[in-house]
Each structure stands twice: as structure tokens, then as C-alpha cells.
JSON list of C-alpha atoms in Angstrom, two decimals:
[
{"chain": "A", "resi": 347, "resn": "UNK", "atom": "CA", "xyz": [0.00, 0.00, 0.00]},
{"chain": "A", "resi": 348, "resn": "UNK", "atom": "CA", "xyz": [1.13, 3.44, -1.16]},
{"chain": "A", "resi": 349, "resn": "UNK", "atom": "CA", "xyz": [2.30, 5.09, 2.09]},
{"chain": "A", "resi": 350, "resn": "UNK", "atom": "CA", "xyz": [0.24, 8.78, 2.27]},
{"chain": "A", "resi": 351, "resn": "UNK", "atom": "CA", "xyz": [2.03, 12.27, 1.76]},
{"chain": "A", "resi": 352, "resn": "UNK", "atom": "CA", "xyz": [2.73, 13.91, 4.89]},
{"chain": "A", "resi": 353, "resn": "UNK", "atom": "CA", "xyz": [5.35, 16.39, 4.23]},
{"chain": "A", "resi": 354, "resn": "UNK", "atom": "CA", "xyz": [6.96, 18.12, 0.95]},
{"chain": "A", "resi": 355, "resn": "UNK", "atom": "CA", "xyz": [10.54, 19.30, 0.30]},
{"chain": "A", "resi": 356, "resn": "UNK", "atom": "CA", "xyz": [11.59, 21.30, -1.97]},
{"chain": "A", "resi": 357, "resn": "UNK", "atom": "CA", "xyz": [14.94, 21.92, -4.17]},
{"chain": "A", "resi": 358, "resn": "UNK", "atom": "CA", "xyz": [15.54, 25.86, -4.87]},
{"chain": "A", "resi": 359, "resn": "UNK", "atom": "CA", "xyz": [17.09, 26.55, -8.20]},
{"chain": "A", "resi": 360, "resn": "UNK", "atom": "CA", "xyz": [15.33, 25.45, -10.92]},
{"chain": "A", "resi": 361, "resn": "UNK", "atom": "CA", "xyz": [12.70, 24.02, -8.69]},
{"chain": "A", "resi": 362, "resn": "UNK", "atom": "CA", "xyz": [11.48, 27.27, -6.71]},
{"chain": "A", "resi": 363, "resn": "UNK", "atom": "CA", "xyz": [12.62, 29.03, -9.26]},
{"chain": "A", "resi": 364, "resn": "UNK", "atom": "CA", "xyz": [12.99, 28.78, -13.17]},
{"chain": "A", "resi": 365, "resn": "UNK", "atom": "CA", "xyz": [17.00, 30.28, -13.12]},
{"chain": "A", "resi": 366, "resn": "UNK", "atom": "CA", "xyz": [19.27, 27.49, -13.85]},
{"chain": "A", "resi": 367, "resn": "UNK", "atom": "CA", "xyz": [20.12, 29.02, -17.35]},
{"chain": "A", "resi": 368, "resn": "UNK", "atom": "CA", "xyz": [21.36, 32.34, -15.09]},
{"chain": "A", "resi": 369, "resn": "UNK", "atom": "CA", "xyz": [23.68, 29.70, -13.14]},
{"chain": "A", "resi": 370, "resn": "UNK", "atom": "CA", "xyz": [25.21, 28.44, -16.46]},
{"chain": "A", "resi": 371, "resn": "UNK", "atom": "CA", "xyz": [25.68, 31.80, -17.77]},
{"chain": "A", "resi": 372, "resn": "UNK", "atom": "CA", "xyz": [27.51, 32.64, -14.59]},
{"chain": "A", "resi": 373, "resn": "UNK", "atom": "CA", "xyz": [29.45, 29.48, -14.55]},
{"chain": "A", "resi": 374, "resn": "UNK", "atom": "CA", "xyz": [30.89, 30.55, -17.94]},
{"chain": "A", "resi": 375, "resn": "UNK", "atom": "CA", "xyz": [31.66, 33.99, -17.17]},
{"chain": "A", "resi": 376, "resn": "UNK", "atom": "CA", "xyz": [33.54, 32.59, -14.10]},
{"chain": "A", "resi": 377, "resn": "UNK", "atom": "CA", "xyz": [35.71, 30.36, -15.95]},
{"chain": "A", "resi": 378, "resn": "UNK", "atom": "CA", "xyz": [36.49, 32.92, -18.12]},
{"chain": "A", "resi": 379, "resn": "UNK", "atom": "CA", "xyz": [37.68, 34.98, -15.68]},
{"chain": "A", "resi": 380, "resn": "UNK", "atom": "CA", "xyz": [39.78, 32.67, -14.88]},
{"chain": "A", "resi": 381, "resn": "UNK", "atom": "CA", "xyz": [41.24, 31.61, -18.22]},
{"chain": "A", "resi": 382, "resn": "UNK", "atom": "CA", "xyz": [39.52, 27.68, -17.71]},
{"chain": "A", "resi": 383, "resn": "UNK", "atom": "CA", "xyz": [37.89, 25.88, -20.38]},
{"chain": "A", "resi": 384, "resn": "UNK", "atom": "CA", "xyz": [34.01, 25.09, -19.94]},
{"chain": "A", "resi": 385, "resn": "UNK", "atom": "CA", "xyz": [31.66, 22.64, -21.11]},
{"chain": "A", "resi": 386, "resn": "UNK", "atom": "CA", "xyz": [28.25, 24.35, -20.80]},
{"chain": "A", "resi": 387, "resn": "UNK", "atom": "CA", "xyz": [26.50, 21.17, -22.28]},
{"chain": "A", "resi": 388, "resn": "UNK", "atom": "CA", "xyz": [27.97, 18.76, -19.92]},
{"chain": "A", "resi": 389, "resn": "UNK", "atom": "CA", "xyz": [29.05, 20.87, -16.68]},
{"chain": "A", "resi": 390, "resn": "UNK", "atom": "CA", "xyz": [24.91, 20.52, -15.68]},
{"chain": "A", "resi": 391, "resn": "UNK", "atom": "CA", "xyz": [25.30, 16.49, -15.57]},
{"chain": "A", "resi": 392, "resn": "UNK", "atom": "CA", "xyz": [28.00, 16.57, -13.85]},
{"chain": "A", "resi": 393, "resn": "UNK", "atom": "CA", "xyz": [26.93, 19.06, -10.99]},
{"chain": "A", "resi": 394, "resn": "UNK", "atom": "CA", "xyz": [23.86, 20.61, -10.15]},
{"chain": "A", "resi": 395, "resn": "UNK", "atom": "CA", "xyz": [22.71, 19.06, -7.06]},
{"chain": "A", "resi": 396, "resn": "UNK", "atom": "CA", "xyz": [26.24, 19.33, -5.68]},
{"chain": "A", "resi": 397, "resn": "UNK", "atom": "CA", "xyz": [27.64, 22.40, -3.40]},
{"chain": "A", "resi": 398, "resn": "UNK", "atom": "CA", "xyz": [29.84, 24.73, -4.69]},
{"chain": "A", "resi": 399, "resn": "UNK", "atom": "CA", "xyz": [33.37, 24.15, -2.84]},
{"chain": "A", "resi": 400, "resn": "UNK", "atom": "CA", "xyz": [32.49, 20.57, -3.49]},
{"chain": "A", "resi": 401, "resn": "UNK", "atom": "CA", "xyz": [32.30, 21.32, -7.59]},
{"chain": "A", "resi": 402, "resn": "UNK", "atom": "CA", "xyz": [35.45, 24.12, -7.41]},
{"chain": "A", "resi": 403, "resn": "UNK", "atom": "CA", "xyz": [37.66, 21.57, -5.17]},
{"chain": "A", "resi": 404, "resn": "UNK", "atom": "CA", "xyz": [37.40, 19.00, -8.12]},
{"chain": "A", "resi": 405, "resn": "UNK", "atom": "CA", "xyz": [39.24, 21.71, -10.00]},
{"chain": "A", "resi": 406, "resn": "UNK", "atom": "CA", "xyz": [41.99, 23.06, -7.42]},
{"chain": "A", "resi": 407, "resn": "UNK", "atom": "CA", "xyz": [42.17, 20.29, -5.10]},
{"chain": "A", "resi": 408, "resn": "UNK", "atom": "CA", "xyz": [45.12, 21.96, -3.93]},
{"chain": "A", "resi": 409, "resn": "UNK", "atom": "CA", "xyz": [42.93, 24.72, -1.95]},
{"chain": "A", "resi": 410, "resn": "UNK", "atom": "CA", "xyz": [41.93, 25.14, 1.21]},
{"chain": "A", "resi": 411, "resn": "UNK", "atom": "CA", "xyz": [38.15, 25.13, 2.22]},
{"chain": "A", "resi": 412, "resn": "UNK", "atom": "CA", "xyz": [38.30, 29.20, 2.61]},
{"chain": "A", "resi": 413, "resn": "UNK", "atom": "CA", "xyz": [39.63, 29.57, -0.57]},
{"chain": "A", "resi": 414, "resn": "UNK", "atom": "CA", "xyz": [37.24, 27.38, -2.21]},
{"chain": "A", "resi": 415, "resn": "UNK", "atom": "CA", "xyz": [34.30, 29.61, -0.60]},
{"chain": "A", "resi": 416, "resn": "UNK", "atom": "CA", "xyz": [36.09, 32.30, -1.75]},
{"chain": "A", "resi": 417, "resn": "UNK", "atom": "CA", "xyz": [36.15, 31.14, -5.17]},
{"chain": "A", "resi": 418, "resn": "UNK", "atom": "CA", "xyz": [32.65, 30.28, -5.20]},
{"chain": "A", "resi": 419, "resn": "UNK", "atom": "CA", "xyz": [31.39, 33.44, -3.64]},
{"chain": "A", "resi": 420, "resn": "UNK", "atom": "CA", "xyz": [32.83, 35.13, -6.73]},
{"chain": "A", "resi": 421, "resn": "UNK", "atom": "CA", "xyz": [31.04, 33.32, -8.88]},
{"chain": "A", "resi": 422, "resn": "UNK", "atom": "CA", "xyz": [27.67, 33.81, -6.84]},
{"chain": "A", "resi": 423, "resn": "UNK", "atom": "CA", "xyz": [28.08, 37.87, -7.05]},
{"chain": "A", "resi": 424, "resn": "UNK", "atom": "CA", "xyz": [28.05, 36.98, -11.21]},
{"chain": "A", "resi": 425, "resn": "UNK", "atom": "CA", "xyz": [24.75, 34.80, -10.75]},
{"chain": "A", "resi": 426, "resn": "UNK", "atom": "CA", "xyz": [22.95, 37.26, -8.30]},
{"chain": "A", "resi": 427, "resn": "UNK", "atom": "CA", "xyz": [23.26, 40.11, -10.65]},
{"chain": "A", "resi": 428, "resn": "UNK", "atom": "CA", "xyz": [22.37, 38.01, -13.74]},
{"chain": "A", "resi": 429, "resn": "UNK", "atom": "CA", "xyz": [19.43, 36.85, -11.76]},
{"chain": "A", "resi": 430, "resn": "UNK", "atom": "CA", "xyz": [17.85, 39.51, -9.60]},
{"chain": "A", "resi": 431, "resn": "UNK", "atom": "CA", "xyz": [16.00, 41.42, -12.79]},
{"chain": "A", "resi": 432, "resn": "UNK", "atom": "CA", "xyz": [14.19, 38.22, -13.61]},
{"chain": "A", "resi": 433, "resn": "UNK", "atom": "CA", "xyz": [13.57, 36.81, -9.52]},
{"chain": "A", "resi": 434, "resn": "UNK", "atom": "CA", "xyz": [10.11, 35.64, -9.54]},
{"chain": "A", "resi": 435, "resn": "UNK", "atom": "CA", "xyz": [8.61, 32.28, -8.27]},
{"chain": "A", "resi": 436, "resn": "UNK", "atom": "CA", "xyz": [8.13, 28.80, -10.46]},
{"chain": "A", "resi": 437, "resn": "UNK", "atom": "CA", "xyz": [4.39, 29.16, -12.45]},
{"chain": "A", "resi": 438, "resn": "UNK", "atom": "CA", "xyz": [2.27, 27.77, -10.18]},
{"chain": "A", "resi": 439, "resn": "UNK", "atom": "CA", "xyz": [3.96, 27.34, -6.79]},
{"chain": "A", "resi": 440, "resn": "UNK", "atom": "CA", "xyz": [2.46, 29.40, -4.87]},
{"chain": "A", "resi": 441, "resn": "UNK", "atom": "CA", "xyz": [-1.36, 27.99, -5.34]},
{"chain": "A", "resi": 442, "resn": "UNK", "atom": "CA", "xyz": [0.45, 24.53, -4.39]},
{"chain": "A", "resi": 443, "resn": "UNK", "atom": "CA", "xyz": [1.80, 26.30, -1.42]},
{"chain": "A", "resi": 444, "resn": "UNK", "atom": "CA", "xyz": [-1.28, 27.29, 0.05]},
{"chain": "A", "resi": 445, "resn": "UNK", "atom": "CA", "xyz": [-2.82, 23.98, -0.85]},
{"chain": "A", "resi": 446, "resn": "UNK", "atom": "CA", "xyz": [-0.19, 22.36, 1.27]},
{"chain": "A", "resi": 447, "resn": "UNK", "atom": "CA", "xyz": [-0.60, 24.88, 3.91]},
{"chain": "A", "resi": 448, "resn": "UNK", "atom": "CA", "xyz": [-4.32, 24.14, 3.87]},
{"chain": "A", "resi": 449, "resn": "UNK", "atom": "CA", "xyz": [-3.95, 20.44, 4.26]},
{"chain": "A", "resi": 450, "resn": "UNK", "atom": "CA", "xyz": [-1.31, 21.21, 7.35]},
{"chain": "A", "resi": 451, "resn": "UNK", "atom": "CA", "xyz": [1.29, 19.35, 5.56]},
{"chain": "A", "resi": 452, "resn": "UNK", "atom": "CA", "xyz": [4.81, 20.90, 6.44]},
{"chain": "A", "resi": 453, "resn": "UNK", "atom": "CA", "xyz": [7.16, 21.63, 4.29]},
{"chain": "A", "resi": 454, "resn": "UNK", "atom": "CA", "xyz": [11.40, 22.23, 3.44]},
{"chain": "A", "resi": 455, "resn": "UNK", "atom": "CA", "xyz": [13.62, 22.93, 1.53]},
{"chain": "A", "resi": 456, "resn": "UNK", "atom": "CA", "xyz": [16.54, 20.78, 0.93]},
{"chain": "A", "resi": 457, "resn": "UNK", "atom": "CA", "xyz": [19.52, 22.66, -1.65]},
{"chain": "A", "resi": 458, "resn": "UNK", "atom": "CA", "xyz": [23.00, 23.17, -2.51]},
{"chain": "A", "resi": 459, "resn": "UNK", "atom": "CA", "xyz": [22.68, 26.61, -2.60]},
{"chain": "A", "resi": 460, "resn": "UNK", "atom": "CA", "xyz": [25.26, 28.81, -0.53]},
{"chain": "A", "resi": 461, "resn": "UNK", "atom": "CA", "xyz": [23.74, 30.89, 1.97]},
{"chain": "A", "resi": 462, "resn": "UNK", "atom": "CA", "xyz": [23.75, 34.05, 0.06]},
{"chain": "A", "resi": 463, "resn": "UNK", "atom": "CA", "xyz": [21.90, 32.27, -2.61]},
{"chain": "A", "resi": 464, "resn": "UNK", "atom": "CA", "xyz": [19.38, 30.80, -0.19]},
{"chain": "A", "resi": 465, "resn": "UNK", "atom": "CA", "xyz": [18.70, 34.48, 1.38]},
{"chain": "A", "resi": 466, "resn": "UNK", "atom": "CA", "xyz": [18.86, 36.43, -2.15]},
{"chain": "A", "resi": 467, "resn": "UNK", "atom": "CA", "xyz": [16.07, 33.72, -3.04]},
{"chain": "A", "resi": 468, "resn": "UNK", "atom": "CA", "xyz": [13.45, 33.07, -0.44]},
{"chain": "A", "resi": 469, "resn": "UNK", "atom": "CA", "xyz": [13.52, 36.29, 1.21]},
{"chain": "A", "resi": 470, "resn": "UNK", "atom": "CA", "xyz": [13.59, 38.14, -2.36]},
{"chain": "A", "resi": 471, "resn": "UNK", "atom": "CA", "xyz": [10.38, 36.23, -3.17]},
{"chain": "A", "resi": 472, "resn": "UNK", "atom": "CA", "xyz": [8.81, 36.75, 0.65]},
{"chain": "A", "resi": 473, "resn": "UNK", "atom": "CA", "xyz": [8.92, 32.97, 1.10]},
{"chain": "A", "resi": 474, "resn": "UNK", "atom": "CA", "xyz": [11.02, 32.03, 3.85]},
{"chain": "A", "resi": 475, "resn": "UNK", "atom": "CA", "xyz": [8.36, 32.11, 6.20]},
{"chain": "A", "resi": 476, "resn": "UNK", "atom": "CA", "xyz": [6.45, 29.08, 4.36]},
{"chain": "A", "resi": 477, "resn": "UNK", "atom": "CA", "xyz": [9.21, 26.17, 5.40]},
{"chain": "A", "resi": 478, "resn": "UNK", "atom": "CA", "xyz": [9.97, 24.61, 8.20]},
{"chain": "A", "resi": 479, "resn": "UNK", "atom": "CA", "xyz": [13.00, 23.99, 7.77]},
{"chain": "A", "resi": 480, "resn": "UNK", "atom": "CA", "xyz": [16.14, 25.02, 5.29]},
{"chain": "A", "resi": 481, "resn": "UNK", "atom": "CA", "xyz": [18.70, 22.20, 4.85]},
{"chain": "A", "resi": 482, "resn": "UNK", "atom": "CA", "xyz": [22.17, 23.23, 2.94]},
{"chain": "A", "resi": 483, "resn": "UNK", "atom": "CA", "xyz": [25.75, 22.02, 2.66]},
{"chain": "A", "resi": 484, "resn": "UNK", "atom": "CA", "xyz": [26.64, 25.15, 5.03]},
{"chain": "A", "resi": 485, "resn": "UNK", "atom": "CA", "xyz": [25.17, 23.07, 7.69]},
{"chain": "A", "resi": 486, "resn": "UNK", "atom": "CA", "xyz": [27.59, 20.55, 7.36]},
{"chain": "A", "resi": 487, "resn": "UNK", "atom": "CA", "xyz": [25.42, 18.13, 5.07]},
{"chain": "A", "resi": 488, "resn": "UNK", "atom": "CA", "xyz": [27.16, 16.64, 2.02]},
{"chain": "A", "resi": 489, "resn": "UNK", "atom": "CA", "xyz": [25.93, 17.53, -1.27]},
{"chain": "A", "resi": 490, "resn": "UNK", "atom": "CA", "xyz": [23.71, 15.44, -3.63]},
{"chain": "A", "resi": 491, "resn": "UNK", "atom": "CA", "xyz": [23.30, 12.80, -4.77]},
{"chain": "A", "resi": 492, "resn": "UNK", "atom": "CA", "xyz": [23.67, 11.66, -1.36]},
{"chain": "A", "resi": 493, "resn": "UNK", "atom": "CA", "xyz": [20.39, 11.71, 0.65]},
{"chain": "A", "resi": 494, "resn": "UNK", "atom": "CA", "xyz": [21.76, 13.46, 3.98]},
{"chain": "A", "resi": 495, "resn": "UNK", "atom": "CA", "xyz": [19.75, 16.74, 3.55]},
{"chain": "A", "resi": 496, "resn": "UNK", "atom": "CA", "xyz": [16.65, 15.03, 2.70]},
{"chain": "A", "resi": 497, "resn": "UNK", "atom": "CA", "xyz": [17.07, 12.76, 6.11]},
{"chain": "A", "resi": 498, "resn": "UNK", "atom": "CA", "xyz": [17.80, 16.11, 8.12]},
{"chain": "A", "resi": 499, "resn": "UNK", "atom": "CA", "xyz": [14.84, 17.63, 6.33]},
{"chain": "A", "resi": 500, "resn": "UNK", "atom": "CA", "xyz": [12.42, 14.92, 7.10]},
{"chain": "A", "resi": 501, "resn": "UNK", "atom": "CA", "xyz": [13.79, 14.61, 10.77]},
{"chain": "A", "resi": 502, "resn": "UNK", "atom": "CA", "xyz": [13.42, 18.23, 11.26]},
{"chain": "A", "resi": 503, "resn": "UNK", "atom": "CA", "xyz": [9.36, 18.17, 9.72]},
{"chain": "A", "resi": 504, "resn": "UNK", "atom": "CA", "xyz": [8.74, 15.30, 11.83]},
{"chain": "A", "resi": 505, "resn": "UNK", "atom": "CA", "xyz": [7.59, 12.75, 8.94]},
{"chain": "A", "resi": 506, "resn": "UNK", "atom": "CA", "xyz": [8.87, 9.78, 8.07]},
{"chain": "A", "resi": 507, "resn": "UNK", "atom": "CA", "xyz": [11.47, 9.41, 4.95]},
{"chain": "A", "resi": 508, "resn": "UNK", "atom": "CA", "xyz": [8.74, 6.91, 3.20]},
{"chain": "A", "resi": 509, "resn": "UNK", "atom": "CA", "xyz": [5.89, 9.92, 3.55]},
{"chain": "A", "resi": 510, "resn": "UNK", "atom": "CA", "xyz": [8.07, 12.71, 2.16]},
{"chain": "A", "resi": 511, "resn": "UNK", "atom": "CA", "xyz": [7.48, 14.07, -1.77]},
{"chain": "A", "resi": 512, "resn": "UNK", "atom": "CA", "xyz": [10.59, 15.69, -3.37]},
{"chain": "A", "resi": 513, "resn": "UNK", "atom": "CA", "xyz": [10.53, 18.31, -5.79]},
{"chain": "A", "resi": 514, "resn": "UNK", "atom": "CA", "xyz": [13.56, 18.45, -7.83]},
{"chain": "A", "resi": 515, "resn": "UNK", "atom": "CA", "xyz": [14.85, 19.07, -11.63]},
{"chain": "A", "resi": 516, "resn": "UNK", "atom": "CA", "xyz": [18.50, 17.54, -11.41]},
{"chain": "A", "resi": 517, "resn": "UNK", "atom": "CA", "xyz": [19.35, 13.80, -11.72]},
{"chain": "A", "resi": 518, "resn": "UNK", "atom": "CA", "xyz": [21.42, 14.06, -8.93]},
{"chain": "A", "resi": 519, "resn": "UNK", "atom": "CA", "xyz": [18.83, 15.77, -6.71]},
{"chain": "A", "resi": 520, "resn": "UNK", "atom": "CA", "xyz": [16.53, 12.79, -7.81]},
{"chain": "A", "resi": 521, "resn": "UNK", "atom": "CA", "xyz": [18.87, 10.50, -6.83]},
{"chain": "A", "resi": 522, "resn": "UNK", "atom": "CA", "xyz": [19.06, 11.60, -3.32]},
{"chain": "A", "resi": 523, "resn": "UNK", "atom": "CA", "xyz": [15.34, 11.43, -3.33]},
{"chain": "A", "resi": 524, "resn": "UNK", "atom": "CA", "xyz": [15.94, 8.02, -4.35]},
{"chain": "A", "resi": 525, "resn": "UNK", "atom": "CA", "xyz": [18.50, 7.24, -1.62]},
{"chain": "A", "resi": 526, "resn": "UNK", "atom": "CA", "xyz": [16.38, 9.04, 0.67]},
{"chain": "A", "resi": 527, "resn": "UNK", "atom": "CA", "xyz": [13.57, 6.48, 0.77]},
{"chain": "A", "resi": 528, "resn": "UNK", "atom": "CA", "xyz": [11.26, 9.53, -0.90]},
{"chain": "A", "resi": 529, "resn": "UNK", "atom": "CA", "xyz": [8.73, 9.89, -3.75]},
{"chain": "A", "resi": 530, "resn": "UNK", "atom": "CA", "xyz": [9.98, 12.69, -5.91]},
{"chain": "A", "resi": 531, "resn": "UNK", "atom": "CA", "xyz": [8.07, 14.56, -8.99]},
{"chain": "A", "resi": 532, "resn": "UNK", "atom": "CA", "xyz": [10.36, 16.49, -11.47]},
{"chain": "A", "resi": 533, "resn": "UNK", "atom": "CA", "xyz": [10.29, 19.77, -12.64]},
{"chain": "A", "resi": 534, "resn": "UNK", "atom": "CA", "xyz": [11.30, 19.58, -16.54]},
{"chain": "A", "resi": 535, "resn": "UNK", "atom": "CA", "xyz": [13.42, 23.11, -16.46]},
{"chain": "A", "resi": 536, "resn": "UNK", "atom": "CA", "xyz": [16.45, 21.89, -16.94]},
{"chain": "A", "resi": 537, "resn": "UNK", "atom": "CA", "xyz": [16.73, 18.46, -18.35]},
{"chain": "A", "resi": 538, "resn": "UNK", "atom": "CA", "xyz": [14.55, 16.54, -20.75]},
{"chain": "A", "resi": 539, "resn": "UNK", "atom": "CA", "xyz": [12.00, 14.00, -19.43]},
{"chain": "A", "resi": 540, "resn": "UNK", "atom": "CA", "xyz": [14.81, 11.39, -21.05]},
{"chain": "A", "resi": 541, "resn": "UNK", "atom": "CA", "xyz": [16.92, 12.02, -18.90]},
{"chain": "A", "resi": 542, "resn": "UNK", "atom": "CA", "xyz": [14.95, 10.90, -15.82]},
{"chain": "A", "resi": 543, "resn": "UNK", "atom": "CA", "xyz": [13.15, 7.31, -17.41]},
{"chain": "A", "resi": 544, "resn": "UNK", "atom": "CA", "xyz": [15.20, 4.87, -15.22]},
{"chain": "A", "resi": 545, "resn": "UNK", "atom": "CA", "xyz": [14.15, 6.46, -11.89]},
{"chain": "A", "resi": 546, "resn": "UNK", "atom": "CA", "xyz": [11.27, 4.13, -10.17]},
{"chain": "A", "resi": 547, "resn": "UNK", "atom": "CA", "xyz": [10.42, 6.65, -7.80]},
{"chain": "A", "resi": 548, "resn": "UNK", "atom": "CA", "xyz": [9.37, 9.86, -9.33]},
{"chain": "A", "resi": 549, "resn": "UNK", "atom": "CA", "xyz": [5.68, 9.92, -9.60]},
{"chain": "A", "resi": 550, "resn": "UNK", "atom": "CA", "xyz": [5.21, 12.79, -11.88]},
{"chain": "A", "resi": 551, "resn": "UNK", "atom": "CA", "xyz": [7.13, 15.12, -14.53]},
{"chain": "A", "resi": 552, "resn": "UNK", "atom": "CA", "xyz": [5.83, 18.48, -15.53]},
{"chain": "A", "resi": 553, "resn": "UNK", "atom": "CA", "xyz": [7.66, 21.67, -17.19]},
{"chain": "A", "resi": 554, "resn": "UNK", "atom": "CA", "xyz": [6.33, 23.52, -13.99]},
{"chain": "A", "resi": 555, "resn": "UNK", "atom": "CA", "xyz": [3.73, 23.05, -10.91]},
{"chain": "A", "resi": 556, "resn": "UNK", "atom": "CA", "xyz": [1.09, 24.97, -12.74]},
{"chain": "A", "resi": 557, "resn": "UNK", "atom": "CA", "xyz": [1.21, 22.29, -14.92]},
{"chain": "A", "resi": 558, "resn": "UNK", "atom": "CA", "xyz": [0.76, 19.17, -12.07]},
{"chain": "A", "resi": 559, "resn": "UNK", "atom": "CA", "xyz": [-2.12, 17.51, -11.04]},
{"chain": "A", "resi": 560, "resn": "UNK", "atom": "CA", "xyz": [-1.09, 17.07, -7.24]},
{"chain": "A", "resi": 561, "resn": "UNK", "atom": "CA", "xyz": [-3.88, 17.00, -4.54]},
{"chain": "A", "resi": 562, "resn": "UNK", "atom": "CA", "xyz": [-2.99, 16.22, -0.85]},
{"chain": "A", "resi": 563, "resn": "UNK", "atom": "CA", "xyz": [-5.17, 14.27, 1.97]}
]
């Protein structure tokens, strides 16, 4: 028997919000600075999901953790400026808020995303106050695909791993779903609905969540 849906959790960039094209524009401009070569069709695959120092240390491995925050502040200042014109929340979320909200079901969100990131999103949009709880590698959990800020997430609502829906539009995000124990529906933003036909546990694929059929209790 399908166990019920007792809590939601959310990934922020290009699940909140549609910006992940904004975070590959700002990846390029940041190699650049640099002088390093980038793969814009492949350098999505390979990391969204994952936090920043964890992505940059692959490519200095030599650094220390402050300089690898250092290095991807930098390249958050790029993204934040790209962004901030076109800030606005993914069609449809906030009517699936509010239906959530009217059901009592708590909810999270579980990202990557630096700090800065996390504040210049949720409290840009006003939505900070609608989460429980925020769960991020600056806490100390390791990035996706492993399930760790899912767990936290879960533990932190109160529900069980088994009763928790993700929302997420990376394979590695889905993946930690996956590990997690958790349902997960997919937000088609960033990757084609291809990409994500091996994964058992995602219930649901939709370009955005004005675009789901989702109804709670």
C-alpha cells in the first residue's frame, strides 16, 4: 500500500525558481575569468545538485576550504546580478503552497545553494516564512546525490522518509530522493524528461507546478 504524503521538500534553483540558465551563464563567465575551459552542455550532468566548494575543489584540489568559498562566492556575485532582474517564483507554486498549507502538511527545503543564494532567493520572493525547515551544505550536510539533507529535512518536519514528496529538476537531486527512501516529482526546467526514465520513484514530470495535477489528503 502506497504510504500517504505527509510532508513536501523542496529543491531551490530550478525548482522554486525557473533560473538554472542564469547559473550556467555565470558558470561561464567565471571560468572565463579565470582563463579555464568550460563545457556548458555537460558541466549541468555533472553538478547541479552538488555544493559549490564541493564542484570548485574537483578543479583546485590543492585549496583550502576558505579559498574554495572564496572562489565560489565570486562566482555567486556573477549569478545574483544576472538573476535579480528576472527573480520571480516557479508558475504555479504558490497555489500549491497554500494547498499544502491548507492540508497542514509541512514543508522544506533541501539545496546546494550557498547561503547568500538561499537568502537572495526566499527572502527576495517573501517565502522564507512558508518552510519549516532550510537544509544546505553550510550546515555541514554533504551535497547530492547523497540523501543526507533530505534525512535532516524529514527529521526536522517530523515525517517519516517513506511519507516525504521531493521536488527536484536535477538527476542528482533525484537520486538523493531516491536514496532518501522519498517519492519525488520532477520539474522539466532543466533536463529533458529522457533524462529521468530509469528512476522508479518519481511519480510525476511536468515543465512547472502549474502544470501538475497534485492534490494532498
Amino acid at each position: 500500500m502506497t504510504k500517504p504524503i505527509r510532508g513536501l521538500i523542496f529543491d531551490m534553483d530550478g525548482t522554486l525558481v525557473d533560473n538554472m540558465r542564469f547559473h550556467d551563464d555565470s558558470w561561464e563567465k567565471w571560468h572565463a575569468d579565470l582563463g579555464l575551459p568550460f563545457d556548458r552542455a555537460g558541466f549541468f550532468g555533472r553538478t547541479a545538485g552538488r555544493s559549490g566548494p564541493e564542484i570548485i575543489g574537483e578543479m583546485f584540489p590543492g585549496k583550502s576550504r576558505a579559498e574554495l568559498i572564496a572562489l565560489e562566492d565570486a562566482k555567486e556575485v556573477i549569478y545574483r546580478a544576472l538573476y535579480h532582474p528576472h527573480l520571480a517564483p516557479m508558475a504555479g507554486l504558490l497555489p500549491l503552497l497554500d494547498q499544502a498549507d491548507a492540508h497542514g502538511l509541512p514543508m522544506a527545503v533541501g539545496t546546494a545553494a550557498p547561503p547568500g543564494n538561499v537568502d537572495f532567493t526566499l527572502d527576495g520572493l517573501g517565502l522564507r516564512h512558508r518552510f519549516r525547515t532550510i537544509v544546505s551544505p553550510s550546515q555541514g550536510f554533504r551535497g547530492k546525490p547523497h540523501p543526507d539533507m533530505f534525512l535532516a529535512a524529514a527529521e526536522r518536519m517530523g515525517v517519516p522518509p517513506e511519507e516525504c514528496l521531493v521536488f527536484e529538476d536535477a538527476p542528482l537531486g533525484v537520486e538523493a530522493a531516491r536514496r532518501a527512501g522519498m517519492r519525488a516529482v520532477v520539474l522539466l526546467t532543466t533536463a529533458p524528461a529522457e533524462t529521468f526514465a530509469h528512476f522508479a520513484h518519481v511519480i510525476a514530470l511536468a515543465p512547472d507546478f502549474a502544470s501538475l495535477d497534485l492534490t494532498f489528503g
